[in-house]
């Protein structure tokens, strides 16, 4: 049912945690299942995302996509990070069952919310 | 949104894992969200549940209810374990938001499936 990469990022998620005094924080909720996700970005003066952490109450698919998404945005600049789609994250995980696609949207939405938070502060 | 007990059992879940050569194993899926749960029971010759472990791909509410449910069934006999309802587990957790009640059903269903598996083998 789940790819090896999904199971790897689910059982050993990367970048779980919080960042104090983050440059941007994005919190989103999933109306379909009631889950929540928060992403913290640490962006340097050149606009590079040097660190990123996430927390979620979501399921394994939400954990795996957030873990992969944080890996993909790390080291990118703000413009590049905005272009990372949910589809790119799912492709990097070798796909997700159709019923779990809505869970994966949490990561994209939380990153966009955190980038928006950063933009409005700068 | 979530009680302290829910957050405690979510962030520090009890009895996560597998039991080799378990007396009963129950695997159930949640049609509403596509998540899965498996519970392993180790039942001794007197019919007492001496050990119990679970694994889930489900969300934080599924993790917290399973963790609490495994604590409640441990040390009980099969008849007592069958009487532990989803409501009793949620009460022990000081409640869950309405949108997450479907997640909590996974634990009850998986325990019943594991007890059924044990019964058919004995
Ligand atoms: S949303 Fe699937 S178990 Fe909670």
CSV table of C-alpha atoms and ligand atoms in Angstrom, one decimal:
chain,number,residue,atom,x,y,z
A,1,UNK,CA,0.0,0.0,0.0
A,2,UNK,CA,2.8,2.5,0.8
A,3,UNK,CA,6.2,2.9,-1.0
A,4,UNK,CA,9.4,2.2,0.8
A,5,UNK,CA,10.2,5.9,0.8
A,6,UNK,CA,6.9,6.7,2.5
A,7,UNK,CA,7.6,4.1,5.2
A,8,UNK,CA,11.1,5.4,5.6
A,9,UNK,CA,10.0,9.0,6.1
A,10,UNK,CA,7.1,7.9,8.3
A,11,UNK,CA,9.2,5.7,10.7
A,12,UNK,CA,12.2,8.0,10.6
A,13,UNK,CA,10.9,11.5,9.9
A,14,UNK,CA,13.4,14.3,9.2
A,15,UNK,CA,13.2,17.7,10.7
A,16,UNK,CA,10.6,17.1,13.4
A,17,UNK,CA,10.5,19.9,16.0
A,18,UNK,CA,10.3,23.7,16.4
A,19,UNK,CA,12.5,26.7,15.7
A,20,UNK,CA,12.5,29.5,18.3
A,21,UNK,CA,12.3,32.9,16.8
A,22,UNK,CA,11.6,31.4,13.3
A,23,UNK,CA,11.6,33.7,10.3
A,24,UNK,CA,8.2,32.4,9.3
A,25,UNK,CA,5.7,30.0,10.9
A,26,UNK,CA,2.8,28.4,9.0
A,27,UNK,CA,-0.1,26.6,10.7
A,28,UNK,CA,-2.8,24.9,8.7
A,29,UNK,CA,-5.6,22.5,9.4
A,30,UNK,CA,-7.2,19.8,7.3
A,31,UNK,CA,-11.0,20.2,7.2
A,32,UNK,CA,-11.4,16.6,5.9
A,33,UNK,CA,-9.8,14.8,8.8
A,34,UNK,CA,-9.3,17.6,11.5
A,35,UNK,CA,-5.6,17.2,11.5
A,36,UNK,CA,-3.2,20.1,12.0
A,37,UNK,CA,0.4,20.9,10.9
A,38,UNK,CA,2.9,23.6,11.7
A,39,UNK,CA,6.1,24.4,9.8
A,40,UNK,CA,8.9,26.7,11.0
A,41,UNK,CA,11.4,28.3,8.6
A,42,UNK,CA,14.7,29.9,9.4
A,43,UNK,CA,15.6,32.1,6.5
A,44,UNK,CA,18.9,34.0,6.4
A,45,UNK,CA,19.5,37.6,5.1
A,46,UNK,CA,20.1,36.2,1.6
A,47,UNK,CA,16.7,34.7,1.5
A,48,UNK,CA,18.0,31.1,1.8
A,49,UNK,CA,16.0,28.6,4.0
A,50,UNK,CA,18.8,27.4,6.3
A,51,UNK,CA,16.6,25.4,8.6
A,52,UNK,CA,13.1,24.0,8.7
A,53,UNK,CA,11.2,22.0,11.3
A,54,UNK,CA,7.6,20.7,11.4
A,55,UNK,CA,5.1,19.3,13.9
A,56,UNK,CA,1.9,17.5,13.1
A,57,UNK,CA,-1.0,15.6,14.6
A,58,UNK,CA,-1.6,14.1,11.2
A,59,UNK,CA,-1.3,10.5,10.0
A,60,UNK,CA,1.6,8.7,8.5
A,61,UNK,CA,1.1,10.2,5.1
A,62,UNK,CA,1.1,13.7,6.6
A,63,UNK,CA,4.3,12.8,8.5
A,64,UNK,CA,6.0,11.4,5.4
A,65,UNK,CA,5.1,14.2,3.0
A,66,UNK,CA,6.2,16.9,5.6
A,67,UNK,CA,9.4,15.1,6.2
A,68,UNK,CA,10.2,14.9,2.5
A,69,UNK,CA,8.9,18.5,1.9
A,70,UNK,CA,11.2,19.9,4.6
A,71,UNK,CA,14.2,18.1,2.9
A,72,UNK,CA,13.2,19.6,-0.4
A,73,UNK,CA,13.0,23.2,0.8
A,74,UNK,CA,16.1,23.2,2.9
A,75,UNK,CA,18.9,25.2,1.2
A,76,UNK,CA,16.5,26.7,-1.4
A,77,UNK,CA,15.6,30.4,-1.7
A,78,UNK,CA,12.1,31.6,-1.1
A,79,UNK,CA,11.2,31.7,-4.8
A,80,UNK,CA,12.4,28.1,-5.4
A,81,UNK,CA,10.6,26.9,-2.2
A,82,UNK,CA,7.3,28.5,-3.5
A,83,UNK,CA,7.6,26.4,-6.6
A,84,UNK,CA,7.8,23.0,-4.8
A,85,UNK,CA,4.4,21.5,-5.4
A,86,UNK,CA,2.6,18.8,-3.6
A,87,UNK,CA,3.0,16.7,-6.7
A,88,UNK,CA,6.8,17.1,-6.6
A,89,UNK,CA,6.8,15.9,-2.9
A,90,UNK,CA,4.6,12.9,-3.7
A,91,UNK,CA,6.8,12.0,-6.7
A,92,UNK,CA,9.9,12.2,-4.5
A,93,UNK,CA,8.1,9.7,-2.2
A,94,UNK,CA,7.2,7.4,-5.2
A,95,UNK,CA,3.6,8.2,-4.8
A,96,UNK,CA,0.8,7.9,-2.2
A,97,UNK,CA,-2.6,6.0,-2.3
A,98,UNK,CA,-5.4,8.3,-3.7
A,99,UNK,CA,-7.2,8.3,-0.4
A,100,UNK,CA,-4.2,9.9,1.3
A,101,UNK,CA,-3.5,12.7,-1.2
A,102,UNK,CA,-5.5,15.2,0.9
A,103,UNK,CA,-3.1,14.5,3.9
A,104,UNK,CA,-0.1,15.4,1.7
A,105,UNK,CA,-1.6,18.8,1.0
A,106,UNK,CA,-1.0,19.9,4.6
A,107,UNK,CA,2.7,20.1,4.0
A,108,UNK,CA,2.4,22.3,0.9
A,109,UNK,CA,-0.1,24.6,2.6
A,110,UNK,CA,1.9,24.9,5.7
A,111,UNK,CA,5.1,25.8,3.8
A,112,UNK,CA,3.2,28.4,1.8
A,113,UNK,CA,1.7,29.8,5.0
A,114,UNK,CA,5.2,30.0,6.6
A,115,UNK,CA,6.6,31.8,3.5
A,116,UNK,CA,3.7,34.2,3.6
A,117,UNK,CA,4.3,34.9,7.3
A,118,UNK,CA,8.0,35.6,6.5
A,119,UNK,CA,7.1,37.8,3.6
A,120,UNK,CA,4.7,39.9,5.6
A,121,UNK,CA,7.3,40.4,8.3
A,122,UNK,CA,10.0,41.5,5.8
B,1,UNK,CA,-8.2,21.4,20.9
B,2,UNK,CA,-6.7,18.2,22.5
B,3,UNK,CA,-6.6,17.3,26.2
B,4,UNK,CA,-3.3,17.0,28.0
B,5,UNK,CA,-3.8,13.2,28.2
B,6,UNK,CA,-4.2,13.0,24.4
B,7,UNK,CA,-1.1,15.0,23.9
B,8,UNK,CA,0.8,12.9,26.4
B,9,UNK,CA,-0.2,9.6,24.7
B,10,UNK,CA,0.4,11.1,21.3
B,11,UNK,CA,3.9,12.4,22.0
B,12,UNK,CA,4.9,9.4,24.2
B,13,UNK,CA,2.8,6.5,23.1
B,14,UNK,CA,2.8,3.3,25.2
B,15,UNK,CA,3.2,-0.2,23.7
B,16,UNK,CA,4.2,0.7,20.2
B,17,UNK,CA,5.7,-2.3,18.4
B,18,UNK,CA,5.1,-5.9,17.4
B,19,UNK,CA,4.9,-9.2,19.2
B,20,UNK,CA,6.4,-12.2,17.5
B,21,UNK,CA,4.2,-15.3,17.6
B,22,UNK,CA,1.4,-13.3,19.1
B,23,UNK,CA,-1.7,-15.2,20.5
B,24,UNK,CA,-3.9,-12.9,18.4
B,25,UNK,CA,-3.3,-10.2,15.7
B,26,UNK,CA,-6.0,-7.8,14.5
B,27,UNK,CA,-5.5,-5.5,11.5
B,28,UNK,CA,-8.2,-3.0,10.6
B,29,UNK,CA,-8.6,-0.1,8.2
B,30,UNK,CA,-10.5,3.1,8.5
B,31,UNK,CA,-12.6,3.7,5.4
B,32,UNK,CA,-13.1,7.3,6.2
B,33,UNK,CA,-9.4,8.3,6.1
B,34,UNK,CA,-7.7,5.3,4.7
B,35,UNK,CA,-5.5,4.7,7.7
B,36,UNK,CA,-4.6,1.3,9.1
B,37,UNK,CA,-3.9,-0.2,12.6
B,38,UNK,CA,-2.6,-3.5,13.8
B,39,UNK,CA,-2.7,-4.8,17.4
B,40,UNK,CA,-0.8,-7.8,18.8
B,41,UNK,CA,-1.9,-9.7,21.9
B,42,UNK,CA,0.1,-12.0,24.0
B,43,UNK,CA,-2.5,-14.1,26.0
B,44,UNK,CA,-1.4,-16.7,28.6
B,45,UNK,CA,-2.9,-20.1,29.3
B,46,UNK,CA,-5.2,-18.5,31.9
B,47,UNK,CA,-6.7,-16.2,29.3
B,48,UNK,CA,-4.9,-13.1,30.7
B,49,UNK,CA,-3.5,-10.5,28.3
B,50,UNK,CA,0.0,-10.3,29.5
B,51,UNK,CA,1.4,-8.1,26.7
B,52,UNK,CA,0.0,-6.0,23.9
B,53,UNK,CA,1.6,-3.9,21.2
B,54,UNK,CA,0.3,-1.8,18.3
B,55,UNK,CA,1.4,-0.2,15.1
B,56,UNK,CA,-0.6,2.4,13.1
B,57,UNK,CA,-0.2,4.7,10.1
B,58,UNK,CA,-3.1,6.8,11.6
B,59,UNK,CA,-3.1,10.3,13.0
B,60,UNK,CA,-2.3,11.5,16.5
B,61,UNK,CA,-5.8,10.7,17.7
B,62,UNK,CA,-5.4,7.1,16.5
B,63,UNK,CA,-2.0,6.9,18.2
B,64,UNK,CA,-3.3,8.3,21.5
B,65,UNK,CA,-6.4,6.1,21.6
B,66,UNK,CA,-4.4,3.0,20.8
B,67,UNK,CA,-1.9,3.8,23.4
B,68,UNK,CA,-4.6,4.3,26.1
B,69,UNK,CA,-6.5,1.2,24.9
B,70,UNK,CA,-3.4,-1.0,25.1
B,71,UNK,CA,-2.9,0.3,28.7
B,72,UNK,CA,-6.5,-0.6,29.5
B,73,UNK,CA,-6.5,-4.1,28.2
B,74,UNK,CA,-3.1,-5.1,29.6
B,75,UNK,CA,-3.6,-7.5,32.6
B,76,UNK,CA,-7.3,-8.1,31.8
B,77,UNK,CA,-8.8,-11.4,30.7
B,78,UNK,CA,-10.4,-11.8,27.3
B,79,UNK,CA,-14.0,-11.2,28.6
B,80,UNK,CA,-13.0,-8.0,30.3
B,81,UNK,CA,-11.0,-6.8,27.3
B,82,UNK,CA,-14.1,-7.3,25.0
B,83,UNK,CA,-16.1,-5.0,27.3
B,84,UNK,CA,-13.7,-2.0,26.9
B,85,UNK,CA,-15.6,0.3,24.6
B,86,UNK,CA,-14.3,3.1,22.5
B,87,UNK,CA,-16.2,5.5,24.8
B,88,UNK,CA,-14.3,4.2,27.8
B,89,UNK,CA,-11.0,4.8,26.0
B,90,UNK,CA,-12.0,8.3,25.0
B,91,UNK,CA,-13.2,9.1,28.6
B,92,UNK,CA,-9.8,7.9,29.9
B,93,UNK,CA,-8.3,10.4,27.5
B,94,UNK,CA,-10.6,13.2,28.7
B,95,UNK,CA,-12.3,13.3,25.3
B,96,UNK,CA,-11.5,13.9,21.7
B,97,UNK,CA,-12.9,16.5,19.2
B,98,UNK,CA,-15.9,15.2,17.3
B,99,UNK,CA,-14.1,15.1,14.0
B,100,UNK,CA,-11.5,12.7,15.4
B,101,UNK,CA,-13.9,10.1,16.9
B,102,UNK,CA,-13.7,8.0,13.8
B,103,UNK,CA,-9.9,7.7,14.4
B,104,UNK,CA,-10.5,6.3,17.9
B,105,UNK,CA,-12.6,3.5,16.5
B,106,UNK,CA,-9.6,1.9,15.0
B,107,UNK,CA,-8.2,0.8,18.4
B,108,UNK,CA,-11.5,-0.8,19.5
B,109,UNK,CA,-11.9,-2.6,16.2
B,110,UNK,CA,-8.3,-3.8,16.1
B,111,UNK,CA,-8.6,-5.2,19.7
B,112,UNK,CA,-11.8,-7.0,18.8
B,113,UNK,CA,-10.2,-8.4,15.6
B,114,UNK,CA,-7.2,-9.6,17.6
B,115,UNK,CA,-9.4,-11.2,20.3
B,116,UNK,CA,-11.4,-12.9,17.5
B,117,UNK,CA,-8.1,-14.1,15.9
B,118,UNK,CA,-7.1,-15.6,19.3
B,119,UNK,CA,-10.5,-17.2,19.8
B,120,UNK,CA,-10.5,-18.9,16.4
B,121,UNK,CA,-7.1,-20.3,17.0
B,122,UNK,CA,-8.0,-21.7,20.5
C,1,LIG,S1,-7.3,10.7,10.3
C,1,LIG,FE1,-7.0,8.6,9.9
C,1,LIG,S2,-6.8,7.7,11.9
C,1,LIG,FE2,-7.2,9.8,12.3
